Amino acid sequence: MAGSGSQPLTDEALSAAGDNLAGPLASARDLTDQLRAPKSVSNPTEASRASISDHASGSDHASGSDRAPNSDPASNTALDPAEHAPPSHPCELSPPELAAKPPAECSPKDGPPTECLPGEDEQPIATRWQRWQALWQQMVRSRTTPGFLISFIMHTSLLLALALWTITGPGRGGMQSGLIESMGEQVPDVELDMLDSMLASGDVSPSIEAMPESAAEATEASGSPTISHGAMGAAIANLATETGVGMGAPAPITQSATGELMQSMSSSVHATLAPTGVEGRQPAARQRLALERGGSGDSEAAVELALEWLAAHQRPNGSWSLVHTKAECGPYCTHPGSPERYEPAATGLALLAFLGAGYTHRDGKYADVVKRGVYFLIQIMEETPRGGSFLYSSAQGMYNQGVATFALCEAYQLSKDDSLRIPCQRAVQFIATAQNDAGGWGYLPKSPGDLTITGWQTMALKSADAAGLYIPAQTIVRIDKFLDSQGDKDKIFYGYAGPAPKNETCTAIGLMLRLFRGWPHSDPRVLTGATYLERQGVSSHDIYRNYYLTLLLFHVGGRTFDEWNPRMRDSLVQSQNRTGHAKGSWFFEDKFGDVGGRLYTTAMAAMTLEVYYRFSPIYLNSDKKFEY
């Protein structure tokens, strides 16, 4: 090189170097050929291989027109087949099928040429699948294709096929289609009333046609939650502020709703609600249990009349309203309830009456009525950062939440329709995250609680627990803390928003929740409170009180219920309206009846008369395992 003082390379120098290397390279090539070639063809098979090898290399030989067949490319002289036979190891040979062949004439008469499938009978490859099939056959036949590659392709294809079958196959709900899937075809095309369609955010709910085809899609849509800004906007925004979800500012380092749920799942705290079965609602058992546990033919007839009235007052969009009046009511169906936004609660109460008698959206003569009611609840449930909300822009939105969730979970528990599982779980999540730190629930999420609203949330959680849904253990345990704050020092009598003054309705609710939390029905405190309530007698106007007293005394059983039941049962049967369009309904003048109206009163009275089979009494389940 010039930089090192060496002489530059000239053409003569390069030519001389090439001549010097030609000899050693030729010798090395000859030695390699001698080592690879067998000395002789020892059997016909090897001779056949040699012939195949010669034929397969024909195209290479033909590239030199002046070169003799089987000639050495370096010297252009013929080679001895015996000395230059192909290797005898089978792995060094390609199978005869893969030997090079001239392209077959398989193009159609009219149209462009097409590829051909390999094989003796050359066939045109008309589809992409045939081309893949041909490629696969070549790869399998080739001995040079690694075995692990074939295994990998086969197993991957199998896994993809299984995944495809899982996605498109039947769901866990079985072959029977779920409510959400079926409603897309069966719900009539009715324009929703604007008032009934308002969500907690003040937006209009989607039409029936716009609803997702599955509950899973509805939940997936909540992946990017938004904050409501309607009448309930402040309450929802307060909840969202705790997590920073949907806010413009960076999220503070606090625990989200999902974090709370995950922490609860990993916690060592365990808690359940007492089991009470719903098997008695089955048609075969309902009549028998009604007569065995204190009902009568008249009470059962009254239930059926009440359900007929409720079905006749369902609105076109599937909901019920406390303002129940319709054109056909005439002068009979008087006493409408509050025009406030209680449609979720009104719909939930009506559905609970049907479900309490064993009618679901899958079974019974009221299947279509129940189906449209349940679908309405799913339709209006708003996805929030804290779960599925039924607040519905109501100033007392947690009434809506508790009653609607209670009904939705009962529909899921009775029908086992898996398409309801996710909406139910989301609604339960909202209840859990709306609980006040003291353990109760108030009119709005996180507000100080009272026993009446707490009672509805707990009933919803109990139904969810029985249906196998997840409830954070801390949520259940905090109910005990709240009950302690509402009862007297002996934990026998309870007040509305504190121990005093004691209230008969709240005492019934408080003791009922104690039973749900594991107090035995024979606990002296329960027996003392139950005896006191039974001696106060049946109210002639307060159906809310009568409902909870009946529920408590039924689960306690014994003399107190035997004394209470005939008076309650006969009072309701005799006071039911039997005239005109109001036939089958009830209405009582009192502070709750004035707000709830005829629809609320009728639903509560029907549920009271269904007590004999709505739940199996707790005293029959005292031997079942319970976790505090």
mmCIF file of C-alpha atoms in Angstrom, residues 58-246:
data_model
loop_
_atom_site.group_PDB
_atom_site.id
_atom_site.type_symbol
_atom_site.label_atom_id
_atom_site.label_comp_id
_atom_site.label_asym_id
_atom_site.label_seq_id
_atom_site.Cartn_x
_atom_site.Cartn_y
_atom_site.Cartn_z
ATOM 1 C CA GLY A 58 -29.953 -31.803 -15.838
ATOM 2 C CA SER A 59 -31.039 -28.203 -15.849
ATOM 3 C CA ASP A 60 -27.711 -27.145 -14.413
ATOM 4 C CA HIS A 61 -25.810 -29.114 -17.061
ATOM 5 C CA ALA A 62 -27.906 -27.723 -19.826
ATOM 6 C CA SER A 63 -26.766 -24.238 -19.013
ATOM 7 C CA GLY A 64 -23.472 -24.891 -20.824
ATOM 8 C CA SER A 65 -24.203 -25.856 -24.429
ATOM 9 C CA ASP A 66 -20.616 -26.850 -25.171
ATOM 10 C CA ARG A 67 -20.356 -29.009 -22.047
ATOM 11 C CA ALA A 68 -20.901 -32.741 -22.262
ATOM 12 C CA PRO A 69 -23.414 -34.359 -19.882
ATOM 13 C CA ASN A 70 -21.880 -35.486 -16.580
ATOM 14 C CA SER A 71 -18.801 -33.416 -17.243
ATOM 15 C CA ASP A 72 -16.490 -31.630 -14.859
ATOM 16 C CA PRO A 73 -17.219 -27.910 -15.081
ATOM 17 C CA ALA A 74 -13.564 -27.070 -14.532
ATOM 18 C CA SER A 75 -12.102 -29.266 -17.239
ATOM 19 C CA ASN A 76 -15.217 -29.739 -19.430
ATOM 20 C CA THR A 77 -14.433 -33.480 -19.552
ATOM 21 C CA ALA A 78 -16.820 -36.354 -18.969
ATOM 22 C CA LEU A 79 -16.973 -37.829 -15.436
ATOM 23 C CA ASP A 80 -17.169 -41.513 -14.563
ATOM 24 C CA PRO A 81 -20.580 -42.217 -12.951
ATOM 25 C CA ALA A 82 -19.038 -44.914 -10.808
ATOM 26 C CA GLU A 83 -16.600 -42.427 -9.318
ATOM 27 C CA HIS A 84 -19.010 -39.492 -8.990
ATOM 28 C CA ALA A 85 -22.218 -41.157 -7.792
ATOM 29 C CA PRO A 86 -24.496 -39.231 -5.391
ATOM 30 C CA PRO A 87 -24.063 -39.728 -1.642
ATOM 31 C CA SER A 88 -25.666 -42.839 -0.237
ATOM 32 C CA HIS A 89 -27.098 -41.291 2.969
ATOM 33 C CA PRO A 90 -30.829 -40.805 2.466
ATOM 34 C CA CYS A 91 -30.878 -37.466 4.301
ATOM 35 C CA GLU A 92 -28.636 -35.996 1.636
ATOM 36 C CA LEU A 93 -31.175 -36.720 -1.084
ATOM 37 C CA SER A 94 -34.393 -34.968 -2.078
ATOM 38 C CA PRO A 95 -37.332 -37.342 -2.627
ATOM 39 C CA PRO A 96 -38.246 -38.107 -6.226
ATOM 40 C CA GLU A 97 -41.468 -36.133 -5.927
ATOM 41 C CA LEU A 98 -39.482 -32.949 -5.351
ATOM 42 C CA ALA A 99 -37.158 -33.422 -8.281
ATOM 43 C CA ALA A 100 -37.265 -30.553 -10.692
ATOM 44 C CA LYS A 101 -39.863 -30.992 -13.415
ATOM 45 C CA PRO A 102 -40.654 -28.906 -16.400
ATOM 46 C CA PRO A 103 -43.661 -26.661 -15.819
ATOM 47 C CA ALA A 104 -46.918 -28.390 -16.707
ATOM 48 C CA GLU A 105 -49.245 -26.982 -19.248
ATOM 49 C CA CYS A 106 -52.288 -26.552 -17.030
ATOM 50 C CA SER A 107 -53.460 -23.089 -17.979
ATOM 51 C CA PRO A 108 -57.079 -22.833 -19.051
ATOM 52 C CA LYS A 109 -57.852 -22.299 -22.673
ATOM 53 C CA ASP A 110 -59.262 -18.892 -21.967
ATOM 54 C CA GLY A 111 -57.788 -16.611 -19.358
ATOM 55 C CA PRO A 112 -54.422 -16.108 -17.696
ATOM 56 C CA PRO A 113 -52.130 -18.984 -16.705
ATOM 57 C CA THR A 114 -52.635 -20.544 -13.279
ATOM 58 C CA GLU A 115 -50.374 -22.355 -10.837
ATOM 59 C CA CYS A 116 -50.434 -26.126 -10.679
ATOM 60 C CA LEU A 117 -50.642 -28.559 -7.819
ATOM 61 C CA PRO A 118 -47.650 -30.903 -7.563
ATOM 62 C CA GLY A 119 -48.221 -34.536 -8.342
ATOM 63 C CA GLU A 120 -48.644 -36.908 -11.189
ATOM 64 C CA ASP A 121 -51.915 -35.353 -12.344
ATOM 65 C CA GLU A 122 -51.155 -31.671 -12.524
ATOM 66 C CA GLN A 123 -54.283 -29.717 -11.558
ATOM 67 C CA PRO A 124 -54.779 -25.943 -11.679
ATOM 68 C CA ILE A 125 -54.688 -24.182 -8.322
ATOM 69 C CA ALA A 126 -57.895 -22.213 -8.367
ATOM 70 C CA THR A 127 -57.926 -20.916 -4.805
ATOM 71 C CA ARG A 128 -55.562 -19.532 -2.205
ATOM 72 C CA TRP A 129 -56.427 -22.499 0.028
ATOM 73 C CA GLN A 130 -55.168 -24.923 -2.638
ATOM 74 C CA ARG A 131 -51.894 -23.032 -2.892
ATOM 75 C CA TRP A 132 -51.442 -23.318 0.883
ATOM 76 C CA GLN A 133 -52.330 -26.984 0.678
ATOM 77 C CA ALA A 134 -49.748 -27.577 -2.017
ATOM 78 C CA LEU A 135 -47.100 -25.755 -0.016
ATOM 79 C CA TRP A 136 -47.938 -27.823 3.050
ATOM 80 C CA GLN A 137 -47.652 -31.090 1.098
ATOM 81 C CA GLN A 138 -44.260 -30.101 -0.220
ATOM 82 C CA MET A 139 -43.032 -29.195 3.252
ATOM 83 C CA VAL A 140 -44.259 -32.455 4.806
ATOM 84 C CA ARG A 141 -42.748 -34.605 2.064
ATOM 85 C CA SER A 142 -39.407 -32.833 2.195
ATOM 86 C CA ARG A 143 -36.929 -34.591 4.424
ATOM 87 C CA THR A 144 -35.021 -31.379 4.841
ATOM 88 C CA THR A 145 -37.911 -29.617 6.639
ATOM 89 C CA PRO A 146 -37.173 -29.521 10.402
ATOM 90 C CA GLY A 147 -39.640 -31.564 12.436
ATOM 91 C CA PHE A 148 -40.073 -28.862 15.051
ATOM 92 C CA LEU A 149 -41.317 -26.457 12.345
ATOM 93 C CA ILE A 150 -44.073 -28.857 11.250
ATOM 94 C CA SER A 151 -45.038 -29.471 14.886
ATOM 95 C CA PHE A 152 -45.137 -25.736 15.583
ATOM 96 C CA ILE A 153 -47.404 -25.039 12.612
ATOM 97 C CA MET A 154 -49.781 -27.886 13.484
ATOM 98 C CA HIS A 155 -50.119 -26.894 17.158
ATOM 99 C CA THR A 156 -50.533 -23.212 16.338
ATOM 100 C CA SER A 157 -53.296 -24.025 13.867
ATOM 101 C CA LEU A 158 -55.020 -26.194 16.461
ATOM 102 C CA LEU A 159 -54.867 -23.438 19.089
ATOM 103 C CA LEU A 160 -56.276 -20.889 16.638
ATOM 104 C CA ALA A 161 -59.127 -23.229 15.759
ATOM 105 C CA LEU A 162 -59.941 -23.775 19.435
ATOM 106 C CA ALA A 163 -59.866 -20.034 20.115
ATOM 107 C CA LEU A 164 -62.182 -19.398 17.185
ATOM 108 C CA TRP A 165 -64.592 -22.051 18.422
ATOM 109 C CA THR A 166 -64.569 -20.604 21.939
ATOM 110 C CA ILE A 167 -65.373 -17.095 20.720
ATOM 111 C CA THR A 168 -68.229 -18.151 18.485
ATOM 112 C CA GLY A 169 -69.526 -21.051 20.540
ATOM 113 C CA PRO A 170 -72.409 -21.060 23.017
ATOM 114 C CA GLY A 171 -71.968 -19.010 26.198
ATOM 115 C CA ARG A 172 -72.136 -20.198 29.728
ATOM 116 C CA GLY A 173 -75.826 -19.536 29.755
ATOM 117 C CA GLY A 174 -76.306 -22.609 27.566
ATOM 118 C CA MET A 175 -78.057 -22.943 24.266
ATOM 119 C CA GLN A 176 -80.954 -20.781 25.371
ATOM 120 C CA SER A 177 -80.369 -17.240 24.218
ATOM 121 C CA GLY A 178 -79.865 -14.542 26.837
ATOM 122 C CA LEU A 179 -82.231 -11.651 27.459
ATOM 123 C CA ILE A 180 -79.977 -9.012 25.962
ATOM 124 C CA GLU A 181 -79.482 -10.933 22.722
ATOM 125 C CA SER A 182 -83.170 -11.747 22.319
ATOM 126 C CA MET A 183 -84.489 -8.261 23.060
ATOM 127 C CA GLY A 184 -82.890 -6.878 19.907
ATOM 128 C CA GLU A 185 -85.502 -8.803 17.918
ATOM 129 C CA GLN A 186 -88.503 -8.942 20.251
ATOM 130 C CA VAL A 187 -88.810 -5.457 21.747
ATOM 131 C CA PRO A 188 -91.285 -3.397 19.751
ATOM 132 C CA ASP A 189 -90.010 -0.300 17.994
ATOM 133 C CA VAL A 190 -91.344 2.264 20.445
ATOM 134 C CA GLU A 191 -90.054 5.784 20.800
ATOM 135 C CA LEU A 192 -88.903 6.200 24.384
ATOM 136 C CA ASP A 193 -90.464 8.881 26.503
ATOM 137 C CA MET A 194 -87.875 11.637 26.927
ATOM 138 C CA LEU A 195 -88.478 11.888 30.665
ATOM 139 C CA ASP A 196 -87.989 8.172 31.202
ATOM 140 C CA SER A 197 -84.844 8.135 29.108
ATOM 141 C CA MET A 198 -82.849 10.696 31.056
ATOM 142 C CA LEU A 199 -79.739 9.329 32.666
ATOM 143 C CA ALA A 200 -77.971 10.503 35.775
ATOM 144 C CA SER A 201 -75.862 12.688 33.538
ATOM 145 C CA GLY A 202 -78.882 14.361 31.999
ATOM 146 C CA ASP A 203 -78.214 12.709 28.639
ATOM 147 C CA VAL A 204 -80.737 10.716 26.673
ATOM 148 C CA SER A 205 -80.412 6.957 26.929
ATOM 149 C CA PRO A 206 -79.744 5.064 23.716
ATOM 150 C CA SER A 207 -82.654 3.592 21.829
ATOM 151 C CA ILE A 208 -83.371 -0.092 22.002
ATOM 152 C CA GLU A 209 -81.829 -0.567 18.584
ATOM 153 C CA ALA A 210 -78.620 1.119 19.749
ATOM 154 C CA MET A 211 -78.147 -1.129 22.764
ATOM 155 C CA PRO A 212 -75.117 -3.438 22.681
ATOM 156 C CA GLU A 213 -75.806 -7.020 21.717
ATOM 157 C CA SER A 214 -74.301 -8.350 24.898
ATOM 158 C CA ALA A 215 -73.721 -7.193 28.392
ATOM 159 C CA ALA A 216 -70.004 -7.702 27.879
ATOM 160 C CA GLU A 217 -70.000 -5.030 25.172
ATOM 161 C CA ALA A 218 -71.738 -2.646 27.532
ATOM 162 C CA THR A 219 -69.070 -3.230 30.149
ATOM 163 C CA GLU A 220 -66.243 -2.883 27.644
ATOM 164 C CA ALA A 221 -67.696 0.448 26.662
ATOM 165 C CA SER A 222 -67.073 1.632 30.201
ATOM 166 C CA GLY A 223 -63.336 1.353 29.748
ATOM 167 C CA SER A 224 -63.180 5.120 29.306
ATOM 168 C CA PRO A 225 -65.584 6.345 31.965
ATOM 169 C CA THR A 226 -66.999 9.837 31.918
ATOM 170 C CA ILE A 227 -68.209 12.077 34.695
ATOM 171 C CA SER A 228 -71.888 12.962 34.984
ATOM 172 C CA HIS A 229 -72.905 16.604 35.161
ATOM 173 C CA GLY A 230 -76.673 16.402 35.691
ATOM 174 C CA ALA A 231 -78.641 16.642 38.926
ATOM 175 C CA MET A 232 -76.516 13.825 40.331
ATOM 176 C CA GLY A 233 -73.357 15.274 38.842
ATOM 177 C CA ALA A 234 -71.983 16.514 42.137
ATOM 178 C CA ALA A 235 -72.342 13.144 43.819
ATOM 179 C CA ILE A 236 -70.742 11.265 40.928
ATOM 180 C CA ALA A 237 -68.026 13.884 40.556
ATOM 181 C CA ASN A 238 -67.169 13.574 44.240
ATOM 182 C CA LEU A 239 -66.715 9.848 43.805
ATOM 183 C CA ALA A 240 -64.608 10.388 40.704
ATOM 184 C CA THR A 241 -62.464 12.976 42.475
ATOM 185 C CA GLU A 242 -61.350 10.291 44.894
ATOM 186 C CA THR A 243 -59.915 8.307 41.998
ATOM 187 C CA GLY A 244 -59.078 11.141 39.593
ATOM 188 C CA VAL A 245 -60.926 9.323 36.824
ATOM 189 C CA GLY A 246 -62.311 11.589 34.137
#
